[in-house]
Structures are given as C-alpha cells and as structure tokens.
PDB file of C-alpha atoms in Angstrom:
ATOM      1  CA  UNK I   1     121.450 133.908 122.396  1.00  0.00           C
ATOM      2  CA  UNK I   2     121.258 133.456 126.147  1.00  0.00           C
ATOM      3  CA  UNK I   3     124.321 132.207 127.899  1.00  0.00           C
ATOM      4  CA  UNK I   4     124.468 129.625 130.707  1.00  0.00           C
ATOM      5  CA  UNK I   5     123.450 130.727 134.159  1.00  0.00           C
ATOM      6  CA  UNK I   6     126.160 131.218 136.764  1.00  0.00           C
ATOM      7  CA  UNK I   7     123.920 129.879 139.525  1.00  0.00           C
ATOM      8  CA  UNK I   8     125.387 126.423 138.903  1.00  0.00           C
ATOM      9  CA  UNK I   9     129.175 126.890 138.924  1.00  0.00           C
ATOM     10  CA  UNK I  10     131.340 124.649 136.785  1.00  0.00           C
ATOM     11  CA  UNK I  11     132.860 121.588 138.386  1.00  0.00           C
ATOM     12  CA  UNK I  12     136.652 121.563 138.747  1.00  0.00           C
ATOM     13  CA  UNK I  13     138.320 120.162 135.616  1.00  0.00           C
ATOM     14  CA  UNK I  14     138.685 116.394 135.754  1.00  0.00           C
ATOM     15  CA  UNK I  15     141.283 116.406 132.977  1.00  0.00           C
ATOM     16  CA  UNK I  16     143.586 119.183 131.709  1.00  0.00           C
ATOM     17  CA  UNK I  17     142.053 121.308 128.968  1.00  0.00           C
ATOM     18  CA  UNK I  18     144.997 120.642 126.664  1.00  0.00           C
ATOM     19  CA  UNK I  19     144.456 116.901 127.014  1.00  0.00           C
ATOM     20  CA  UNK I  20     140.767 117.308 126.165  1.00  0.00           C
ATOM     21  CA  UNK I  21     141.555 119.339 123.036  1.00  0.00           C
ATOM     22  CA  UNK I  22     144.301 116.947 121.947  1.00  0.00           C
ATOM     23  CA  UNK I  23     141.968 113.968 122.397  1.00  0.00           C
ATOM     24  CA  UNK I  24     139.252 115.668 120.341  1.00  0.00           C
ATOM     25  CA  UNK I  25     141.711 116.490 117.568  1.00  0.00           C
ATOM     26  CA  UNK I  26     142.982 112.902 117.549  1.00  0.00           C
ATOM     27  CA  UNK I  27     139.426 111.576 117.297  1.00  0.00           C
ATOM     28  CA  UNK I  28     138.615 113.871 114.374  1.00  0.00           C
ATOM     29  CA  UNK I  29     141.770 112.852 112.495  1.00  0.00           C
ATOM     30  CA  UNK I  30     141.315 109.153 113.197  1.00  0.00           C
ATOM     31  CA  UNK I  31     137.650 109.242 112.131  1.00  0.00           C
ATOM     32  CA  UNK I  32     138.762 110.340 108.648  1.00  0.00           C
ATOM     33  CA  UNK I  33     142.123 108.558 108.437  1.00  0.00           C
ATOM     34  CA  UNK I  34     140.679 105.137 109.231  1.00  0.00           C
ATOM     35  CA  UNK I  35     138.452 105.386 106.138  1.00  0.00           C
ATOM     36  CA  UNK I  36     141.560 104.991 103.992  1.00  0.00           C
ATOM     37  CA  UNK I  37     143.077 102.183 106.082  1.00  0.00           C
ATOM     38  CA  UNK I  38     141.839  99.270 103.910  1.00  0.00           C
ATOM     39  CA  UNK I  39     143.854 100.391 100.868  1.00  0.00           C
ATOM     40  CA  UNK I  40     146.719 102.377 102.427  1.00  0.00           C
ATOM     41  CA  UNK I  41     147.515 100.269 105.504  1.00  0.00           C
ATOM     42  CA  UNK I  42     146.002  96.841 104.887  1.00  0.00           C
ATOM     43  CA  UNK I  43     146.939  96.963 101.197  1.00  0.00           C
ATOM     44  CA  UNK I  44     143.577  95.568 100.160  1.00  0.00           C
ATOM     45  CA  UNK I  45     142.654  95.908  96.480  1.00  0.00           C
ATOM     46  CA  UNK I  46     140.267  98.739  95.591  1.00  0.00           C
ATOM     47  CA  UNK I  47     136.585  97.965  96.069  1.00  0.00           C
ATOM     48  CA  UNK I  48     134.952  96.612  92.933  1.00  0.00           C
ATOM     49  CA  UNK I  49     131.618  98.392  93.459  1.00  0.00           C
ATOM     50  CA  UNK I  50     130.140 101.401  95.205  1.00  0.00           C
ATOM     51  CA  UNK I  51     128.325  99.104  97.630  1.00  0.00           C
ATOM     52  CA  UNK I  52     131.546  97.278  98.574  1.00  0.00           C
ATOM     53  CA  UNK I  53     133.359 100.615  98.900  1.00  0.00           C
ATOM     54  CA  UNK I  54     130.847 101.956 101.398  1.00  0.00           C
ATOM     55  CA  UNK I  55     130.579  98.668 103.272  1.00  0.00           C
ATOM     56  CA  UNK I  56     134.295  99.000 104.001  1.00  0.00           C
ATOM     57  CA  UNK I  57     133.775 102.562 105.144  1.00  0.00           C
ATOM     58  CA  UNK I  58     130.887 101.554 107.398  1.00  0.00           C
ATOM     59  CA  UNK I  59     133.131  99.057 109.175  1.00  0.00           C
ATOM     60  CA  UNK I  60     135.945 101.618 109.488  1.00  0.00           C
ATOM     61  CA  UNK I  61     133.583 104.268 110.904  1.00  0.00           C
ATOM     62  CA  UNK I  62     132.239 101.774 113.448  1.00  0.00           C
ATOM     63  CA  UNK I  63     135.756 100.816 114.582  1.00  0.00           C
ATOM     64  CA  UNK I  64     136.828 104.453 114.864  1.00  0.00           C
ATOM     65  CA  UNK I  65     133.706 105.300 116.877  1.00  0.00           C
ATOM     66  CA  UNK I  66     134.303 102.385 119.242  1.00  0.00           C
ATOM     67  CA  UNK I  67     137.910 103.496 119.755  1.00  0.00           C
ATOM     68  CA  UNK I  68     136.734 107.051 120.555  1.00  0.00           C
ATOM     69  CA  UNK I  69     134.255 105.751 123.141  1.00  0.00           C
ATOM     70  CA  UNK I  70     136.946 103.641 124.822  1.00  0.00           C
ATOM     71  CA  UNK I  71     139.390 106.589 124.861  1.00  0.00           C
ATOM     72  CA  UNK I  72     136.770 108.935 126.332  1.00  0.00           C
ATOM     73  CA  UNK I  73     135.744 106.408 128.972  1.00  0.00           C
ATOM     74  CA  UNK I  74     139.384 105.963 129.968  1.00  0.00           C
ATOM     75  CA  UNK I  75     140.129 109.674 130.190  1.00  0.00           C
ATOM     76  CA  UNK I  76     136.997 110.395 132.227  1.00  0.00           C
ATOM     77  CA  UNK I  77     137.417 107.219 134.319  1.00  0.00           C
ATOM     78  CA  UNK I  78     133.901 106.124 133.467  1.00  0.00           C
ATOM     79  CA  UNK I  79     134.751 102.606 134.640  1.00  0.00           C
ATOM     80  CA  UNK I  80     134.677 103.872 138.230  1.00  0.00           C
ATOM     81  CA  UNK I  81     130.958 104.703 138.120  1.00  0.00           C
ATOM     82  CA  UNK I  82     128.814 102.459 140.270  1.00  0.00           C
ATOM     83  CA  UNK I  83     126.387 101.179 137.611  1.00  0.00           C
ATOM     84  CA  UNK I  84     126.230 100.865 133.831  1.00  0.00           C
ATOM     85  CA  UNK I  85     123.296 103.287 133.257  1.00  0.00           C
ATOM     86  CA  UNK I  86     125.365 106.095 134.779  1.00  0.00           C
ATOM     87  CA  UNK I  87     128.328 105.131 132.621  1.00  0.00           C
ATOM     88  CA  UNK I  88     126.205 105.089 129.451  1.00  0.00           C
ATOM     89  CA  UNK I  89     124.638 108.435 130.423  1.00  0.00           C
ATOM     90  CA  UNK I  90     128.066 110.059 130.100  1.00  0.00           C
ATOM     91  CA  UNK I  91     127.665 109.553 126.339  1.00  0.00           C
ATOM     92  CA  UNK I  92     123.998 110.541 126.311  1.00  0.00           C
ATOM     93  CA  UNK I  93     122.656 106.966 126.153  1.00  0.00           C
ATOM     94  CA  UNK I  94     119.535 107.287 128.278  1.00  0.00           C
ATOM     95  CA  UNK I  95     116.099 105.691 128.333  1.00  0.00           C
ATOM     96  CA  UNK I  96     114.356 108.336 130.445  1.00  0.00           C
ATOM     97  CA  UNK I  97     112.508 111.180 128.697  1.00  0.00           C
ATOM     98  CA  UNK I  98     113.122 109.387 125.412  1.00  0.00           C
ATOM     99  CA  UNK I  99     109.875 110.527 123.774  1.00  0.00           C
ATOM    100  CA  UNK I 100     110.607 114.170 124.555  1.00  0.00           C
ATOM    101  CA  UNK I 101     114.197 113.800 123.305  1.00  0.00           C
ATOM    102  CA  UNK I 102     112.935 112.515 119.942  1.00  0.00           C
ATOM    103  CA  UNK I 103     109.751 114.464 119.253  1.00  0.00           C
ATOM    104  CA  UNK I 104     110.538 117.979 120.502  1.00  0.00           C
ATOM    105  CA  UNK I 105     113.928 118.436 118.710  1.00  0.00           C
ATOM    106  CA  UNK I 106     112.422 116.889 115.555  1.00  0.00           C
ATOM    107  CA  UNK I 107     109.523 119.347 115.534  1.00  0.00           C
ATOM    108  CA  UNK I 108     111.866 122.226 116.368  1.00  0.00           C
ATOM    109  CA  UNK I 109     114.252 121.336 113.529  1.00  0.00           C
ATOM    110  CA  UNK I 110     111.380 120.956 111.058  1.00  0.00           C
ATOM    111  CA  UNK I 111     110.477 124.634 111.497  1.00  0.00           C
ATOM    112  CA  UNK I 112     113.571 125.643 109.504  1.00  0.00           C
ATOM    113  CA  UNK I 113     112.255 123.503 106.652  1.00  0.00           C
ATOM    114  CA  UNK I 114     108.804 125.076 106.455  1.00  0.00           C
ATOM    115  CA  UNK I 115     109.682 126.445 103.017  1.00  0.00           C
ATOM    116  CA  UNK I 116     110.903 123.032 101.892  1.00  0.00           C
ATOM    117  CA  UNK I 117     107.642 121.406 103.004  1.00  0.00           C
ATOM    118  CA  UNK I 118     105.602 123.941 101.046  1.00  0.00           C
ATOM    119  CA  UNK I 119     107.697 123.481  97.903  1.00  0.00           C
ATOM    120  CA  UNK I 120     107.547 119.676  98.091  1.00  0.00           C
ATOM    121  CA  UNK I 121     103.827 119.538  98.831  1.00  0.00           C
ATOM    122  CA  UNK I 122     103.246 121.863  95.886  1.00  0.00           C
ATOM    123  CA  UNK I 123     105.125 119.492  93.585  1.00  0.00           C
ATOM    124  CA  UNK I 124     103.399 116.406  95.048  1.00  0.00           C
ATOM    125  CA  UNK I 125      99.932 117.894  94.612  1.00  0.00           C
ATOM    126  CA  UNK I 126     100.616 118.445  90.938  1.00  0.00           C
ATOM    127  CA  UNK I 127     102.345 115.107  90.255  1.00  0.00           C
ATOM    128  CA  UNK I 128     100.533 112.455  92.320  1.00  0.00           C
ATOM    129  CA  UNK I 129      97.895 110.506  90.469  1.00  0.00           C
ATOM    130  CA  UNK I 130      98.867 111.582  86.973  1.00  0.00           C
ATOM    131  CA  UNK I 131      99.165 107.971  85.801  1.00  0.00           C
ATOM    132  CA  UNK I 132      95.765 106.665  86.879  1.00  0.00           C
ATOM    133  CA  UNK I 133      93.821 109.795  87.793  1.00  0.00           C
ATOM    134  CA  UNK I 134      93.534 108.806  91.467  1.00  0.00           C
ATOM    135  CA  UNK I 135      95.605 111.049  93.705  1.00  0.00           C
ATOM    136  CA  UNK I 136      95.590 108.735  96.735  1.00  0.00           C
ATOM    137  CA  UNK I 137      96.615 105.616  94.850  1.00  0.00           C
ATOM    138  CA  UNK I 138      99.281 107.402  92.838  1.00  0.00           C
ATOM    139  CA  UNK I 139     100.936 108.881  95.928  1.00  0.00           C
ATOM    140  CA  UNK I 140     100.781 105.583  97.826  1.00  0.00           C
ATOM    141  CA  UNK I 141     102.415 103.672  95.008  1.00  0.00           C
ATOM    142  CA  UNK I 142     105.162 106.263  94.615  1.00  0.00           C
ATOM    143  CA  UNK I 143     105.858 106.261  98.352  1.00  0.00           C
ATOM    144  CA  UNK I 144     106.060 102.455  98.424  1.00  0.00           C
ATOM    145  CA  UNK I 145     108.464 102.414  95.461  1.00  0.00           C
ATOM    146  CA  UNK I 146     110.592 105.123  97.086  1.00  0.00           C
ATOM    147  CA  UNK I 147     110.823 103.193 100.367  1.00  0.00           C
ATOM    148  CA  UNK I 148     111.727  99.960  98.609  1.00  0.00           C
ATOM    149  CA  UNK I 149     114.416 101.673  96.550  1.00  0.00           C
ATOM    150  CA  UNK I 150     115.783 103.533  99.568  1.00  0.00           C
ATOM    151  CA  UNK I 151     116.274 100.368 101.622  1.00  0.00           C
ATOM    152  CA  UNK I 152     118.484  98.985  98.868  1.00  0.00           C
ATOM    153  CA  UNK I 153     120.441 102.213  98.340  1.00  0.00           C
ATOM    154  CA  UNK I 154     123.816 102.215 100.085  1.00  0.00           C
ATOM    155  CA  UNK I 155     123.890 106.037 100.035  1.00  0.00           C
ATOM    156  CA  UNK I 156     120.661 106.143 102.025  1.00  0.00           C
ATOM    157  CA  UNK I 157     122.221 103.894 104.659  1.00  0.00           C
ATOM    158  CA  UNK I 158     125.285 106.139 104.671  1.00  0.00           C
ATOM    159  CA  UNK I 159     123.345 109.418 105.020  1.00  0.00           C
ATOM    160  CA  UNK I 160     120.516 108.314 107.311  1.00  0.00           C
ATOM    161  CA  UNK I 161     122.081 105.603 109.483  1.00  0.00           C
ATOM    162  CA  UNK I 162     125.874 105.294 109.566  1.00  0.00           C
ATOM    163  CA  UNK I 163     126.878 108.965 109.312  1.00  0.00           C
ATOM    164  CA  UNK I 164     124.357 110.352 111.849  1.00  0.00           C
ATOM    165  CA  UNK I 165     125.023 107.653 114.453  1.00  0.00           C
ATOM    166  CA  UNK I 166     128.823 107.498 114.196  1.00  0.00           C
ATOM    167  CA  UNK I 167     129.380 111.242 113.752  1.00  0.00           C
ATOM    168  CA  UNK I 168     127.136 112.195 116.664  1.00  0.00           C
ATOM    169  CA  UNK I 169     128.727 109.503 118.817  1.00  0.00           C
ATOM    170  CA  UNK I 170     132.243 110.774 118.146  1.00  0.00           C
ATOM    171  CA  UNK I 171     131.778 114.526 117.724  1.00  0.00           C
ATOM    172  CA  UNK I 172     129.093 115.075 120.340  1.00  0.00           C
ATOM    173  CA  UNK I 173     128.905 112.147 122.784  1.00  0.00           C
ATOM    174  CA  UNK I 174     132.683 111.753 123.123  1.00  0.00           C
ATOM    175  CA  UNK I 175     134.076 115.223 122.515  1.00  0.00           C
ATOM    176  CA  UNK I 176     131.615 117.374 124.467  1.00  0.00           C
ATOM    177  CA  UNK I 177     131.965 115.497 127.800  1.00  0.00           C
ATOM    178  CA  UNK I 178     135.744 115.700 127.412  1.00  0.00           C
ATOM    179  CA  UNK I 179     135.623 119.452 126.808  1.00  0.00           C
ATOM    180  CA  UNK I 180     133.124 120.012 129.636  1.00  0.00           C
ATOM    181  CA  UNK I 181     135.304 118.048 132.038  1.00  0.00           C
ATOM    182  CA  UNK I 182     138.338 119.911 130.699  1.00  0.00           C
ATOM    183  CA  UNK I 183     136.908 123.089 132.210  1.00  0.00           C
ATOM    184  CA  UNK I 184     135.762 124.823 129.007  1.00  0.00           C
ATOM    185  CA  UNK I 185     132.736 127.113 129.119  1.00  0.00           C
ATOM    186  CA  UNK I 186     129.626 125.792 127.409  1.00  0.00           C
ATOM    187  CA  UNK I 187     129.249 128.605 124.878  1.00  0.00           C
ATOM    188  CA  UNK I 188     132.886 128.079 123.835  1.00  0.00           C
ATOM    189  CA  UNK I 189     132.219 124.366 123.379  1.00  0.00           C
ATOM    190  CA  UNK I 190     129.102 125.012 121.294  1.00  0.00           C
ATOM    191  CA  UNK I 191     130.777 127.479 118.962  1.00  0.00           C
ATOM    192  CA  UNK I 192     134.253 125.933 118.755  1.00  0.00           C
ATOM    193  CA  UNK I 193     133.702 122.152 118.918  1.00  0.00           C
ATOM    194  CA  UNK I 194     132.132 122.075 115.410  1.00  0.00           C
ATOM    195  CA  UNK I 195     135.589 122.973 114.096  1.00  0.00           C
ATOM    196  CA  UNK I 196     136.562 119.350 114.742  1.00  0.00           C
ATOM    197  CA  UNK I 197     133.371 118.258 112.972  1.00  0.00           C
ATOM    198  CA  UNK I 198     134.079 120.400 109.915  1.00  0.00           C
ATOM    199  CA  UNK I 199     137.718 119.301 109.727  1.00  0.00           C
ATOM    200  CA  UNK I 200     136.493 115.722 109.403  1.00  0.00           C
ATOM    201  CA  UNK I 201     134.900 116.716 106.077  1.00  0.00           C
ATOM    202  CA  UNK I 202     138.093 118.110 104.522  1.00  0.00           C
ATOM    203  CA  UNK I 203     138.772 114.732 102.957  1.00  0.00           C
ATOM    204  CA  UNK I 204     135.993 115.563 100.475  1.00  0.00           C
ATOM    205  CA  UNK I 205     138.419 118.031  98.852  1.00  0.00           C
ATOM    206  CA  UNK I 206     140.870 115.215  98.154  1.00  0.00           C
ATOM    207  CA  UNK I 207     138.118 112.902  96.899  1.00  0.00           C
ATOM    208  CA  UNK I 208     136.654 115.506  94.544  1.00  0.00           C
ATOM    209  CA  UNK I 209     140.119 116.143  93.132  1.00  0.00           C
ATOM    210  CA  UNK I 210     140.546 112.412  92.561  1.00  0.00           C
ATOM    211  CA  UNK I 211     137.245 112.374  90.658  1.00  0.00           C
ATOM    212  CA  UNK I 212     138.604 114.948  88.215  1.00  0.00           C
ATOM    213  CA  UNK I 213     136.934 118.059  89.609  1.00  0.00           C
ATOM    214  CA  UNK I 214     139.111 121.173  89.212  1.00  0.00           C
ATOM    215  CA  UNK I 215     140.605 122.687  92.348  1.00  0.00           C
ATOM    216  CA  UNK I 216     138.557 125.910  92.508  1.00  0.00           C
ATOM    217  CA  UNK I 217     135.262 124.096  91.990  1.00  0.00           C
ATOM    218  CA  UNK I 218     136.262 121.508  94.601  1.00  0.00           C
ATOM    219  CA  UNK I 219     137.197 124.294  97.017  1.00  0.00           C
ATOM    220  CA  UNK I 220     133.841 126.001  96.479  1.00  0.00           C
ATOM    221  CA  UNK I 221     131.885 122.776  97.047  1.00  0.00           C
ATOM    222  CA  UNK I 222     133.844 121.811 100.155  1.00  0.00           C
ATOM    223  CA  UNK I 223     133.690 125.378 101.489  1.00  0.00           C
ATOM    224  CA  UNK I 224     129.884 125.290 101.260  1.00  0.00           C
ATOM    225  CA  UNK I 225     129.858 121.901 102.983  1.00  0.00           C
ATOM    226  CA  UNK I 226     132.129 123.153 105.762  1.00  0.00           C
ATOM    227  CA  UNK I 227     129.922 126.180 106.350  1.00  0.00           C
ATOM    228  CA  UNK I 228     126.841 123.988 106.580  1.00  0.00           C
ATOM    229  CA  UNK I 229     128.545 121.469 108.894  1.00  0.00           C
ATOM    230  CA  UNK I 230     129.720 124.241 111.230  1.00  0.00           C
ATOM    231  CA  UNK I 231     126.192 125.679 111.509  1.00  0.00           C
ATOM    232  CA  UNK I 232     124.688 122.255 112.076  1.00  0.00           C
ATOM    233  CA  UNK I 233     127.496 121.458 114.537  1.00  0.00           C
ATOM    234  CA  UNK I 234     126.508 124.483 116.619  1.00  0.00           C
ATOM    235  CA  UNK I 235     122.929 123.265 116.739  1.00  0.00           C
ATOM    236  CA  UNK I 236     123.811 119.617 117.440  1.00  0.00           C
ATOM    237  CA  UNK I 237     126.191 120.574 120.271  1.00  0.00           C
ATOM    238  CA  UNK I 238     123.520 122.880 121.689  1.00  0.00           C
ATOM    239  CA  UNK I 239     120.944 120.068 121.619  1.00  0.00           C
ATOM    240  CA  UNK I 240     123.311 117.563 123.225  1.00  0.00           C
ATOM    241  CA  UNK I 241     124.264 119.862 126.089  1.00  0.00           C
ATOM    242  CA  UNK I 242     120.739 121.145 126.731  1.00  0.00           C
ATOM    243  CA  UNK I 243     118.993 117.756 126.634  1.00  0.00           C
ATOM    244  CA  UNK I 244     121.793 115.501 127.846  1.00  0.00           C
ATOM    245  CA  UNK I 245     120.485 112.869 125.435  1.00  0.00           C
ATOM    246  CA  UNK I 246     122.363 111.687 122.336  1.00  0.00           C
ATOM    247  CA  UNK I 247     119.161 110.772 120.506  1.00  0.00           C
ATOM    248  CA  UNK I 248     118.256 114.470 120.096  1.00  0.00           C
ATOM    249  CA  UNK I 249     121.192 115.450 117.815  1.00  0.00           C
ATOM    250  CA  UNK I 250     120.939 112.079 116.039  1.00  0.00           C
ATOM    251  CA  UNK I 251     117.291 112.698 115.149  1.00  0.00           C
ATOM    252  CA  UNK I 252     118.115 116.234 113.991  1.00  0.00           C
ATOM    253  CA  UNK I 253     121.060 114.925 111.936  1.00  0.00           C
ATOM    254  CA  UNK I 254     118.949 112.278 110.192  1.00  0.00           C
ATOM    255  CA  UNK I 255     116.197 114.777 109.435  1.00  0.00           C
ATOM    256  CA  UNK I 256     118.603 117.387 108.034  1.00  0.00           C
ATOM    257  CA  UNK I 257     120.307 114.777 105.865  1.00  0.00           C
ATOM    258  CA  UNK I 258     116.899 113.734 104.520  1.00  0.00           C
ATOM    259  CA  UNK I 259     115.837 117.280 103.728  1.00  0.00           C
ATOM    260  CA  UNK I 260     119.131 118.793 102.514  1.00  0.00           C
ATOM    261  CA  UNK I 261     119.520 122.563 102.532  1.00  0.00           C
ATOM    262  CA  UNK I 262     116.347 124.494 103.479  1.00  0.00           C
ATOM    263  CA  UNK I 263     114.389 125.917 100.553  1.00  0.00           C
ATOM    264  CA  UNK I 264     114.450 129.716 100.634  1.00  0.00           C
ATOM    265  CA  UNK I 265     112.306 130.235  97.536  1.00  0.00           C
ATOM    266  CA  UNK I 266     110.733 128.396  94.616  1.00  0.00           C
ATOM    267  CA  UNK I 267     109.574 129.805  91.277  1.00  0.00           C
ATOM    268  CA  UNK I 268     106.597 127.436  91.293  1.00  0.00           C
ATOM    269  CA  UNK I 269     105.037 128.599  94.566  1.00  0.00           C
ATOM    270  CA  UNK I 270     104.866 132.344  93.829  1.00  0.00           C
ATOM    271  CA  UNK I 271     106.535 133.477  97.034  1.00  0.00           C
ATOM    272  CA  UNK I 272     104.707 131.091  99.368  1.00  0.00           C
ATOM    273  CA  UNK I 273     107.920 129.121  99.978  1.00  0.00           C
ATOM    274  CA  UNK I 274     109.788 132.280 101.009  1.00  0.00           C
ATOM    275  CA  UNK I 275     107.025 133.329 103.398  1.00  0.00           C
ATOM    276  CA  UNK I 276     106.954 129.842 104.930  1.00  0.00           C
ATOM    277  CA  UNK I 277     110.755 129.817 105.292  1.00  0.00           C
ATOM    278  CA  UNK I 278     110.803 133.189 107.073  1.00  0.00           C
ATOM    279  CA  UNK I 279     107.888 132.260 109.349  1.00  0.00           C
ATOM    280  CA  UNK I 280     109.447 128.913 110.175  1.00  0.00           C
ATOM    281  CA  UNK I 281     112.882 130.410 110.882  1.00  0.00           C
ATOM    282  CA  UNK I 282     111.430 133.092 113.160  1.00  0.00           C
ATOM    283  CA  UNK I 283     109.456 130.423 115.030  1.00  0.00           C
ATOM    284  CA  UNK I 284     112.595 128.270 115.337  1.00  0.00           C
ATOM    285  CA  UNK I 285     114.642 130.996 117.018  1.00  0.00           C
ATOM    286  CA  UNK I 286     111.705 132.048 119.192  1.00  0.00           C
ATOM    287  CA  UNK I 287     111.207 128.487 120.478  1.00  0.00           C
ATOM    288  CA  UNK I 288     114.880 127.441 120.540  1.00  0.00           C
ATOM    289  CA  UNK I 289     115.428 127.924 124.266  1.00  0.00           C
ATOM    290  CA  UNK I 290     111.932 127.051 125.597  1.00  0.00           C
ATOM    291  CA  UNK I 291     111.808 123.845 123.513  1.00  0.00           C
ATOM    292  CA  UNK I 292     115.247 122.732 124.737  1.00  0.00           C
ATOM    293  CA  UNK I 293     114.831 123.616 128.393  1.00  0.00           C
ATOM    294  CA  UNK I 294     116.766 121.042 130.459  1.00  0.00           C
ATOM    295  CA  UNK I 295     113.706 120.654 132.707  1.00  0.00           C
ATOM    296  CA  UNK I 296     111.839 118.988 129.833  1.00  0.00           C
ATOM    297  CA  UNK I 297     114.458 116.242 129.473  1.00  0.00           C
ATOM    298  CA  UNK I 298     115.829 115.705 132.985  1.00  0.00           C
ATOM    299  CA  UNK I 299     114.121 114.877 136.276  1.00  0.00           C
ATOM    300  CA  UNK I 300     117.056 116.148 138.376  1.00  0.00           C
ATOM    301  CA  UNK I 301     119.309 119.146 137.802  1.00  0.00           C
ATOM    302  CA  UNK I 302     121.498 118.855 140.885  1.00  0.00           C
ATOM    303  CA  UNK I 303     124.187 116.459 142.078  1.00  0.00           C
ATOM    304  CA  UNK I 304     125.628 116.475 138.576  1.00  0.00           C
ATOM    305  CA  UNK I 305     129.081 115.549 137.349  1.00  0.00           C
ATOM    306  CA  UNK I 306     131.287 117.658 135.105  1.00  0.00           C
ATOM    307  CA  UNK I 307     129.830 116.201 131.894  1.00  0.00           C
ATOM    308  CA  UNK I 308     126.258 117.202 132.817  1.00  0.00           C
ATOM    309  CA  UNK I 309     126.317 120.549 131.058  1.00  0.00           C
ATOM    310  CA  UNK I 310     122.535 120.986 131.279  1.00  0.00           C
ATOM    311  CA  UNK I 311     122.795 121.335 135.077  1.00  0.00           C
ATOM    312  CA  UNK I 312     124.706 124.600 134.582  1.00  0.00           C
ATOM    313  CA  UNK I 313     122.214 125.817 131.976  1.00  0.00           C
ATOM    314  CA  UNK I 314     118.982 125.426 133.901  1.00  0.00           C
TER     315      UNK I 314
END
C-alpha cells in the first residue's frame, strides 16, 4: 500500500495529539454508554417491544453524534471559519463532486462482493417464477414484498440508516479531523483509528451474555465482529481521507451492511463463486488507489487546512 507523498508537508498541529486521542476515546465511550442511559440514568422502564427498544437507541445515537460534532467543532475552532460551507466541509459535508463520491466508492466496494453476486444470482435464477411459471413476474413480486417488509423492519433502519450515518459521523467525520489536526500521520490514523470503532462494539459481548449465550461463544462472535469492524474501519478511514467527503464511507457502510460478509465459495455454483471472489478482490486492490485519487473528488489540492488529509496524499 502506497503511503502519502511528502511533497505536501503536514500542517503544524492545531491541537495537542494527546487531546485529540482523549477526545476520540471519549466519543467512542459516550457513543456506547449513552445507549444505556434511558434505563440506567433516566430510570425509564424497559422497552416493551423491539421497535420501542431501538427507537430509544436511535434517539440516543443521534444525541451522542450531535455532541461529538459540537465537541469537534469547539476543539478545531470551526466557528471561526468565514462561511458555513467551509465549516461543514471539516466533517466531509460537501455538495461538490457528489456523484463521484457516491458512485465510484460504491462500484469499488462491490468488487469484493463479486462472489456474493454470483451466488445470489444463481439462487434467484432457480427460485424466481416458481409459483406462476413467469420469471419476470415472480421476481418483481418478490422484490416488491421484500421492499415493503424492509421499510417496516426496525432492524433494516438500524443497519442501513442509523448505524451507517451516526457511526461514520462520529468515527470518521469527527475523529479523523481531530487526529489529522493533532499532527498524526495519515497511515497511522488509517490503521489505528478503527480501534476506537471496534471498541464501540464491545458492548455486544455484554448483550450476548444477557441473552444467555455462554461466554466462549459470545467471545468468538464478538471477536469475529471486531475483526470485521477493524478491516472495514481501515477502508472507511481511507475513503474519508482520500475523498474528503463523508458520503463515500457512508455509502460503503450501507452497502456492506446490506451484503454481509463476502461469499468466498458456494456448493451450488461449482467453484464459480470462488473464481468471482478472487477476481473481484484482485480488481479491488488493483483499482484501490486510482479509484480514490483525490483529484477525482476535489477541484483544489492546495491552500488546505490541517483536516484536509487528501491534500497531502495527492
């Protein structure tokens, strides 16, 4: 993996590195701790349904994210910027190059799931139209039913809306500018910042234990989750720094949550899934740097502030 160019030297630290790390740690802890505030701090009765339970969590995640944005803006003195677009751009909220920031990372991420696409298309081709003998009608009806059910499913809202937006806002849009302005090198931020992201998933160990899952099984499940979140955190941090746009890691996060773990093989496809996975993965790594070139997402790469990491990686 190529490292940032030294032709654009780092700006002097705006805040001490220790303050940046402490702020990131506090954000990670608060993002998880606030989820338990309704019952532990406010002494509210337990939620009576899964929907009510997650509605509470959605509100808590939104409040925690807002607090992280305010803290980051205060530490980086965002209020002193001359206009609001520049202030929003600190967090990756930008309207320029929006199409590129959505489409290119989405296509790049989909390459890792080439095996998954093959496996799913194989299943769809054999299942669609069984009821009425018409493949087109059968698939259309199933898709419509799936969309209708998904819109009413609170877990879909959690996995495809609330989690991607709030997690990327806190763990990428807030933490990475702080670390960049704290004087940390970009490759250190990419590889180490996901530690905060993975720590925010440790509460799953406690929740699994509460559900009656034995400790070793819970540890195995959470360990797999932490490994996956660290790998995705590397990629999301890479996308955020290279593009300078928050929508890129959000789109990748939503897509990965939709697809789950990539399919490496499938007994039904006779090795085709494995070939597709290998070909897609090789293509992903081959195109990783060209497809995320800062020049594709930014009109100017000079006159940048400390949080513009892509200026140092052009």
